[in-house]
Amino acid sequence: MKIEIWSDVMCPFCYIGKRHFEKALEQFAAKDEVEIEWKSFQLNPDMKSQPGKNLDQYLAEIKGIPLEQAKEMNAYVTSMAKASELDYHLDKAIPANSKDAHRIIQLAKTKGLGDVAEEYFFHAYFSEGKDISDQTFLLEAGKEMGLDENEVKEVLASDLFELEVDKDVSEASQLGIRGVPFFVIDRKFGISGAQPVEVFIDTLKKALEN
């Protein structure tokens, strides 16, 4: 069974969806037969990194809403994350373009470290307030997740893996995927969003029977 997961590392629901999926997989009888591939997706490919702002301010601006309302919306997402045993600090999260982080993830995938890279960037972004577009951070992140420092430097100094990122985004469009997270099981079943654990369990069982 192959499961492809389209995700953006700056999407708060993607990290929550990852946890729900993992909890479902723990209870899945055929979990050892599952192959997982992470796919790149950018919710806002034209975003300019804004290290002087946080997600509260960014949300208020793009939605055209008062800052207090944006804080309330992010507080709700934080409570959702907490229910999934994730520690969000969205007041520290920096609006940033995720393209380079996705290129590092694509490099990690070639080393069998795709899931490690996704988890690392999610935690760094939502829990630690790291700027995922900062080159110094990306280099350190690559080393900490087990990648060769020189290979990471080569990626950051070039357009390596940009084609792979763009291909994933294009593939998502062809499949009709408009938002993330989106889970595709054997190209037969799809799960959109951070659905409850039970939904993942039920869908995995249906996929196994078909």
XYZ file of N, CA and C in Angstrom:
630
model
N 0.837 -1.191 0.000
C 0.000 0.000 0.000
C 0.877 1.248 0.000
N 0.617 2.124 -0.945
C 1.379 3.373 -1.005
C 0.486 4.552 -0.633
N 1.004 5.387 0.267
C 0.265 6.577 0.695
C 1.101 7.804 0.375
N 0.546 8.678 -0.453
C 1.204 9.926 -0.807
C 0.544 11.058 -0.024
N 1.366 11.911 0.569
C 0.832 12.982 1.415
C 1.318 14.322 0.900
N 0.388 15.115 0.371
C 0.719 16.476 -0.040
C 0.616 17.386 1.177
N 1.656 18.177 1.390
C 1.745 18.940 2.631
C 2.598 20.185 2.431
N 2.323 21.223 3.217
C 3.181 22.401 3.266
C 3.651 22.564 4.705
N 4.950 22.733 4.908
C 5.488 22.765 6.269
C 5.071 24.006 7.052
N 4.435 24.977 6.391
C 3.930 26.126 7.141
C 2.404 26.078 7.272
N 1.835 24.889 7.063
C 0.395 24.678 7.226
C 0.136 24.025 8.582
N -0.527 24.746 9.508
C -0.730 24.198 10.855
C -1.573 22.927 10.880
N -2.483 22.794 9.925
C -3.335 21.605 9.890
C -2.581 20.395 9.338
N -1.508 20.640 8.589
C -0.713 19.532 8.056
C 0.011 18.782 9.170
N 0.523 19.520 10.140
C 1.209 18.880 11.266
C 0.205 18.095 12.116
N -0.960 18.684 12.339
C -2.018 17.986 13.085
C -2.462 16.741 12.317
N -2.626 16.885 11.002
C -3.012 15.744 10.170
C -1.969 14.643 10.204
N -0.706 15.025 10.240
C 0.383 14.046 10.330
C 0.247 13.222 11.601
N -0.034 13.885 12.720
C -0.186 13.175 13.985
C -1.389 12.238 13.961
N -2.515 12.701 13.422
C -3.710 11.862 13.362
C -3.444 10.626 12.499
N -2.782 10.854 11.369
C -2.451 9.742 10.467
C -1.531 8.736 11.159
N -0.527 9.239 11.875
C 0.417 8.360 12.566
C -0.282 7.522 13.634
N -1.217 8.139 14.351
C -1.955 7.399 15.390
C -2.829 6.317 14.761
N -3.394 6.624 13.600
C -4.208 5.635 12.898
C -3.337 4.491 12.392
N -2.166 4.836 11.883
C -1.261 3.827 11.329
C -0.786 2.855 12.408
N -0.620 3.359 13.629
C -0.209 2.500 14.746
C -1.223 1.385 14.989
N -2.486 1.665 14.667
C -3.557 0.698 14.918
C -3.917 -0.121 13.680
N -3.182 0.101 12.596
C -3.492 -0.546 11.323
C -2.730 -1.870 11.220
N -3.457 -2.950 11.003
C -2.865 -4.289 11.008
C -1.763 -4.451 9.966
N -1.910 -3.768 8.820
C -0.939 -3.933 7.732
C 0.049 -2.764 7.672
N 0.318 -2.155 8.805
C 1.181 -0.964 8.818
C 2.583 -1.225 8.270
N 3.074 -2.463 8.422
C 4.425 -2.780 7.944
C 4.493 -2.863 6.421
N 3.324 -2.895 5.778
C 3.278 -2.983 4.315
C 3.024 -1.623 3.675
N 3.021 -0.569 4.482
C 2.703 0.766 3.988
C 3.971 1.526 3.592
N 3.958 2.067 2.383
C 5.029 2.953 1.907
C 4.480 4.376 1.901
N 5.208 5.286 2.538
C 4.751 6.676 2.636
C 5.669 7.586 1.832
N 5.073 8.431 1.011
C 5.858 9.431 0.269
C 5.274 10.816 0.513
N 6.118 11.715 1.006
C 5.698 13.099 1.219
C 5.848 13.881 -0.075
N 4.834 14.687 -0.370
C 4.815 15.485 -1.595
C 4.767 16.974 -1.235
N 5.457 17.764 -2.032
C 5.510 19.207 -1.770
C 4.236 19.921 -2.218
N 3.880 20.930 -1.464
C 2.735 21.794 -1.795
C 3.007 23.153 -1.165
N 2.673 24.231 -1.872
C 2.828 25.573 -1.305
C 1.485 26.287 -1.287
N 1.029 26.598 -0.087
C -0.235 27.307 0.051
C -0.141 28.715 -0.525
N 1.027 29.325 -0.393
C 1.240 30.666 -0.911
C 2.634 30.752 -1.540
N 2.758 30.289 -2.798
C 4.082 30.247 -3.438
C 4.704 31.626 -3.656
N 3.879 32.671 -3.662
C 4.386 34.026 -3.896
C 4.718 34.768 -2.598
N 4.559 34.082 -1.466
C 4.806 34.739 -0.184
C 6.243 35.226 -0.058
N 6.378 36.438 0.441
C 7.693 36.979 0.761
C 7.944 36.736 2.251
N 9.107 36.234 2.572
C 9.423 35.989 3.983
C 9.447 37.304 4.747
N 8.848 37.287 5.939
C 8.711 38.503 6.736
C 9.173 38.237 8.175
N 10.493 38.170 8.385
C 11.020 37.833 9.718
C 10.644 38.814 10.820
N 10.178 39.998 10.469
C 9.796 40.978 11.496
C 8.362 40.834 11.964
N 7.631 39.854 11.409
C 6.220 39.667 11.760
C 5.990 38.279 12.341
N 4.797 38.102 12.934
C 4.399 36.766 13.361
C 3.109 36.378 12.641
N 2.627 35.174 12.875
C 1.447 34.682 12.150
C 0.170 35.413 12.523
N 0.109 35.966 13.729
C -1.065 36.757 14.109
C -1.185 37.978 13.196
N -0.088 38.686 13.040
C -0.084 39.889 12.204
C -0.331 39.537 10.732
N 0.314 38.469 10.288
C 0.162 38.049 8.890
C -1.289 37.670 8.590
N -1.905 36.904 9.470
C -3.287 36.473 9.275
C -4.234 37.669 9.254
N -4.008 38.626 10.145
C -4.845 39.827 10.193
C -4.769 40.591 8.868
N -3.562 40.666 8.308
C -3.369 41.409 7.059
C -4.008 40.719 5.858
N -3.763 39.413 5.704
C -4.277 38.732 4.507
C -5.795 38.526 4.565
N -6.341 38.443 5.780
C -7.790 38.261 5.931
C -8.528 39.597 6.050
N -7.759 40.664 6.303
C -8.389 41.969 6.487
C -9.245 42.018 7.739
N -8.737 41.417 8.822
C -9.483 41.352 10.080
C -8.665 42.001 11.192
N -9.324 42.375 12.307
C -8.581 42.954 13.431
C -7.565 41.953 13.994
N -6.481 42.468 14.556
C -5.432 41.619 15.110
C -5.967 40.693 16.194
N -6.877 41.199 17.031
C -7.427 40.375 18.114
C -8.185 39.171 17.571
N -8.900 39.385 16.455
C -9.632 38.275 15.839
C -8.662 37.231 15.283
N -7.572 37.716 14.692
C -6.552 36.804 14.173
C -5.941 35.992 15.311
N -5.702 36.649 16.450
C -5.143 35.953 17.609
C -6.097 34.865 18.098
N -7.393 35.168 18.092
C -8.396 34.187 18.527
C -8.413 32.976 17.591
N -8.317 33.240 16.278
C -8.309 32.145 15.296
C -7.084 31.254 15.494
N -5.940 31.879 15.706
C -4.724 31.096 15.919
C -4.731 30.371 17.258
N -5.394 30.967 18.244
C -5.517 30.313 19.552
C -6.354 29.032 19.421
N -7.369 29.090 18.558
C -8.214 27.914 18.324
C -7.384 26.795 17.674
N -6.563 27.163 16.680
C -5.701 26.181 16.015
C -4.702 25.593 17.015
N -4.188 26.454 17.896
C -3.242 26.001 18.922
C -3.889 24.978 19.854
N -5.166 25.204 20.175
C -5.877 24.254 21.038
C -6.108 22.927 20.322
N -6.365 22.989 19.010
C -6.494 21.761 18.211
C -5.185 20.976 18.237
N -4.085 21.706 18.098
C -2.768 21.073 18.106
C -2.489 20.426 19.461
N -2.850 21.129 20.511
C -2.620 20.615 21.864
C -3.370 19.301 22.079
N -4.576 19.216 21.526
C -5.363 17.984 21.642
C -4.678 16.823 20.929
N -3.785 17.154 19.979
C -3.021 16.130 19.264
C -1.601 16.012 19.810
N -1.405 16.576 21.032
C -0.121 16.512 21.733
C 0.993 17.264 21.008
N 0.608 18.372 20.362
C 1.573 19.248 19.702
C 1.585 20.596 20.411
N 2.756 21.179 20.522
C 2.929 22.428 21.262
C 3.178 23.584 20.288
N 2.106 24.269 19.886
C 2.218 25.372 18.936
C 2.488 26.694 19.654
N 3.311 27.527 19.024
C 3.526 28.907 19.479
C 3.420 29.801 18.254
N 2.177 29.997 17.796
C 1.961 30.728 16.557
C 2.304 32.203 16.679
N 2.361 32.700 17.916
C 2.762 34.094 18.112
C 4.247 34.288 17.797
N 4.990 33.171 17.729
C 6.419 33.238 17.412
C 6.708 32.821 15.964
N 5.729 32.167 15.340
C 5.937 31.645 13.987
C 6.094 32.795 12.987
N 7.086 32.664 12.106
C 7.438 33.723 11.160
C 6.864 33.418 9.775
N 6.085 34.335 9.207
C 5.606 34.138 7.836
C 6.811 33.988 6.902
N 6.892 32.883 6.189
C 8.076 32.619 5.371
C 7.712 31.785 4.155
N 8.433 32.007 3.064
C 8.255 31.186 1.874
C 8.883 29.816 2.125
N 8.149 28.768 1.812
C 8.598 27.415 2.158
C 9.324 26.679 1.036
N 9.571 27.343 -0.077
C 10.154 26.667 -1.261
C 11.491 26.004 -0.938
N 12.398 26.732 -0.296
C 13.714 26.148 -0.010
C 13.622 24.990 0.981
N 12.725 25.107 1.950
C 12.521 23.996 2.892
C 12.038 22.762 2.143
N 11.144 22.963 1.178
C 10.661 21.832 0.380
C 11.793 21.216 -0.444
N 12.714 22.042 -0.917
C 13.846 21.501 -1.689
C 14.741 20.642 -0.796
N 14.909 21.064 0.456
C 15.678 20.246 1.399
C 14.944 18.934 1.689
N 13.630 19.003 1.797
C 12.840 17.783 2.012
C 12.999 16.836 0.827
N 13.008 17.393 -0.385
C 13.197 16.554 -1.571
C 14.561 15.871 -1.552
N 15.585 16.602 -1.101
C 16.904 15.991 -0.925
C 16.822 14.874 0.112
N 16.162 15.149 1.229
C 16.023 14.164 2.302
C 15.315 12.893 1.804
N 14.328 13.062 0.923
C 13.605 11.915 0.377
C 14.538 10.959 -0.355
N 15.554 11.498 -1.021
C 16.492 10.639 -1.760
C 17.368 9.818 -0.816
N 17.379 10.197 0.461
C 18.170 9.481 1.475
C 17.288 8.661 2.413
N 15.991 8.570 2.094
C 15.074 7.848 2.970
C 14.728 8.604 4.235
N 14.884 9.931 4.200
C 14.653 10.764 5.390
C 13.507 11.758 5.203
N 12.591 11.439 4.302
C 11.478 12.342 4.035
C 10.640 12.643 5.259
N 10.281 11.602 6.010
C 9.450 11.795 7.194
C 10.219 12.549 8.285
N 11.493 12.248 8.418
C 12.347 12.942 9.396
C 12.379 14.447 9.092
N 12.524 14.777 7.807
C 12.596 16.172 7.396
C 11.281 16.900 7.645
N 10.168 16.260 7.302
C 8.853 16.873 7.535
C 8.664 17.175 9.024
N 8.941 16.191 9.848
C 8.764 16.353 11.290
C 9.671 17.472 11.821
N 10.896 17.504 11.347
C 11.853 18.512 11.808
C 11.347 19.912 11.480
N 10.938 20.126 10.246
C 10.501 21.466 9.841
C 9.196 21.871 10.524
N 8.270 20.941 10.658
C 7.016 21.254 11.368
C 7.313 21.742 12.786
N 8.127 20.980 13.496
C 8.428 21.322 14.885
C 9.180 22.647 14.966
N 10.144 22.831 14.081
C 10.934 24.064 14.089
C 10.052 25.278 13.828
N 9.107 25.130 12.917
C 8.264 26.262 12.529
C 7.195 26.580 13.565
N 6.442 25.569 13.963
C 5.281 25.811 14.823
C 5.600 25.836 16.312
N 6.634 25.134 16.721
C 6.950 25.073 18.149
C 8.115 25.966 18.557
N 9.051 26.176 17.630
C 10.263 26.915 17.986
C 10.370 28.287 17.340
N 9.455 28.615 16.420
C 9.484 29.932 15.799
C 10.681 30.167 14.888
N 11.168 29.113 14.230
C 12.317 29.249 13.330
C 11.878 29.817 11.975
N 12.760 30.580 11.362
C 12.511 31.112 10.025
C 12.925 30.046 9.019
N 11.947 29.346 8.436
C 12.255 28.212 7.555
C 12.756 28.639 6.184
N 12.890 29.948 5.960
C 13.467 30.421 4.703
C 14.905 30.902 4.888
N 15.357 30.949 6.138
C 16.703 31.441 6.446
C 17.755 30.394 6.069
N 18.731 30.806 5.256
C 19.724 29.870 4.731
C 20.586 29.237 5.829
N 20.947 30.034 6.826
C 21.761 29.504 7.929
C 20.993 28.431 8.694
N 19.713 28.706 8.951
C 18.876 27.712 9.633
C 18.735 26.450 8.793
N 18.486 26.618 7.485
C 18.284 25.464 6.614
C 19.517 24.572 6.553
N 20.684 25.182 6.575
C 21.920 24.408 6.565
C 22.057 23.603 7.852
N 21.787 24.251 8.971
C 21.863 23.573 10.264
C 20.800 22.481 10.368
N 19.603 22.794 9.857
C 18.511 21.817 9.879
C 18.889 20.565 9.094
N 19.458 20.779 7.913
C 19.868 19.648 7.087
C 20.853 18.740 7.807
N 21.823 19.356 8.470
C 22.823 18.566 9.211
C 22.165 17.799 10.353
N 21.259 18.459 11.074
C 20.631 17.818 12.235
C 19.710 16.665 11.841
N 19.154 16.736 10.634
C 18.288 15.624 10.217
C 19.061 14.516 9.505
N 20.392 14.654 9.480
C 21.222 13.571 8.975
C 21.696 13.707 7.542
N 21.573 14.899 6.957
C 22.012 15.109 5.583
C 23.463 15.575 5.543
N 24.106 15.320 4.433
C 25.489 15.745 4.254
C 25.535 17.269 4.085
N 26.392 17.916 4.856
C 26.465 19.375 4.854
C 26.763 19.940 3.469
N 27.680 19.309 2.747
C 28.050 19.801 1.426
C 26.906 19.671 0.418
N 26.122 18.603 0.551
C 24.968 18.424 -0.333
C 23.907 19.482 -0.054
N 23.692 19.785 1.222
C 22.719 20.824 1.581
C 23.185 22.178 1.042
N 24.480 22.469 1.191
C 25.031 23.731 0.673
C 24.825 23.831 -0.830
N 25.036 22.701 -1.512
C 24.880 22.679 -2.972
C 23.440 22.976 -3.375
N 22.489 22.403 -2.646
C 21.073 22.657 -2.926
C 20.741 24.138 -2.717
N 21.188 24.685 -1.605
C 20.858 26.069 -1.265
C 21.521 27.082 -2.202
N 22.626 26.682 -2.799
C 23.359 27.596 -3.687
C 22.911 27.463 -5.144
N 21.888 26.646 -5.384
C 21.454 26.377 -6.757
C 19.927 26.254 -6.816
N 19.459 25.737 -7.948
C 18.014 25.476 -8.066
C 17.723 23.971 -8.017
N 18.663 23.213 -7.453
C 18.465 21.769 -7.326
C 17.161 21.452 -6.584
N 16.439 20.453 -7.082
C 15.188 19.937 -6.516
C 14.003 20.897 -6.675
N 14.248 22.023 -7.358
C 13.108 22.910 -7.632
C 12.124 22.237 -8.578
N 12.657 21.510 -9.545
C 11.820 20.794 -10.505
C 10.941 19.765 -9.801
N 11.518 19.057 -8.818
C 10.763 18.040 -8.069
C 9.632 18.683 -7.265
N 9.913 19.830 -6.663
C 8.884 20.552 -5.912
C 7.753 20.974 -6.849
N 8.128 21.580 -7.969
C 7.126 22.048 -8.933
C 6.314 20.893 -9.511
N 6.986 19.746 -9.709
C 6.281 18.569 -10.234
C 5.218 18.094 -9.254
N 5.546 18.075 -7.958
C 4.570 17.671 -6.934
C 3.374 18.615 -6.921
N 3.651 19.909 -7.001
C 2.585 20.916 -6.982
C 1.689 20.757 -8.208
N 2.308 20.520 -9.365
C 1.557 20.323 -10.600
C 0.703 19.057 -10.536
N 1.271 18.011 -9.959
C 0.551 16.741 -9.819
C -0.668 16.915 -8.918
N -0.494 17.695 -7.867
C -1.621 17.969 -6.969
C -2.756 18.657 -7.727
N -2.395 19.606 -8.567
C -3.399 20.320 -9.361
C -4.134 19.372 -10.298
N -3.393 18.458 -10.930
C -3.990 17.484 -11.845
C -4.958 16.554 -11.120
N -4.664 16.281 -9.844
C -5.530 15.406 -9.046
C -6.688 16.163 -8.408
N -6.730 17.473 -8.616
C -7.804 18.279 -8.056
C -7.590 18.666 -6.607
N -6.360 18.565 -6.136
C -6.047 18.920 -4.751
C -5.893 20.432 -4.656
N -6.715 21.056 -3.831
C -6.699 22.511 -3.697
C -6.177 22.961 -2.335
N -6.143 22.042 -1.398
C -5.676 22.376 -0.058
C -4.979 21.192 0.570
N -4.245 21.458 1.637
C -3.495 20.400 2.318
C -3.760 20.464 3.821
N -3.533 19.322 4.509
C -2.950 18.084 4.004
C -3.926 17.301 3.137
N -3.383 16.522 2.218
C -4.201 15.641 1.404
C -3.483 14.311 1.287
N -4.181 13.261 1.672
C -3.620 11.910 1.703
C -4.239 11.089 0.572
N -3.405 10.488 -0.257
C -3.880 9.651 -1.362
C -3.386 8.222 -1.144
N -4.328 7.289 -1.050
C -3.994 5.894 -0.769
C -4.167 5.056 -2.020
N -3.053 4.520 -2.523
C -3.053 3.672 -3.719
C -3.778 4.311 -4.903
N -3.804 5.625 -4.931
C -4.486 6.385 -5.995
C -5.967 5.991 -6.143
N -6.525 5.470 -5.050
C -7.928 5.070 -5.054
C -8.759 5.855 -4.032
N -8.150 6.146 -2.898
C -8.861 6.821 -1.821
C -8.135 8.111 -1.447
N -8.915 9.136 -1.144
C -8.330 10.405 -0.733
C -8.907 10.881 0.589
N -8.054 11.479 1.410
C -8.492 12.070 2.675
C -8.011 13.512 2.694
N -8.965 14.421 2.799
C -8.635 15.845 2.778
C -8.695 16.436 4.179
N -7.623 17.108 4.578
C -7.621 17.807 5.854
C -7.147 16.962 7.018
N -7.107 17.612 8.181
C -6.672 16.929 9.414
C -7.866 16.208 10.029
N -8.299 15.158 9.365
C -9.482 14.414 9.798
C -9.206 13.666 11.110
N -10.270 13.323 11.855
C -10.088 12.548 13.084
C -9.391 11.214 12.812
N -8.735 10.688 13.820
C -8.001 9.424 13.694
C -8.899 8.327 13.132
N -10.157 8.296 13.576
C -11.088 7.241 13.150
C -11.305 7.245 11.637
N -11.310 8.440 11.038
C -11.499 8.538 9.580
C -10.319 7.901 8.859
N -9.113 8.146 9.357
C -7.933 7.537 8.761
C -7.975 6.014 8.900
N -8.354 5.538 10.079
C -8.429 4.093 10.313
C -9.420 3.442 9.357
N -10.615 4.022 9.239
C -11.647 3.468 8.370
C -11.196 3.445 6.904
N -10.564 4.514 6.457
C -10.130 4.601 5.066
C -9.011 3.613 4.781
N -8.091 3.454 5.715
C -7.009 2.476 5.545
C -7.572 1.058 5.423
N -8.565 0.754 6.240
C -9.188 -0.571 6.182
C -9.888 -0.794 4.849
N -10.588 0.234 4.352
C -11.275 0.127 3.043
C -10.264 -0.086 1.933
N -9.154 0.635 2.020
C -8.123 0.508 0.976
C -7.518 -0.882 0.970
N -7.372 -1.475 2.151
C -6.791 -2.809 2.280
C -7.722 -3.866 1.672
N -9.006 -3.630 1.760
C -10.006 -4.587 1.252
C -10.201 -4.487 -0.245
N -9.724 -3.396 -0.854
C -9.946 -3.190 -2.292
C -8.679 -3.430 -3.109
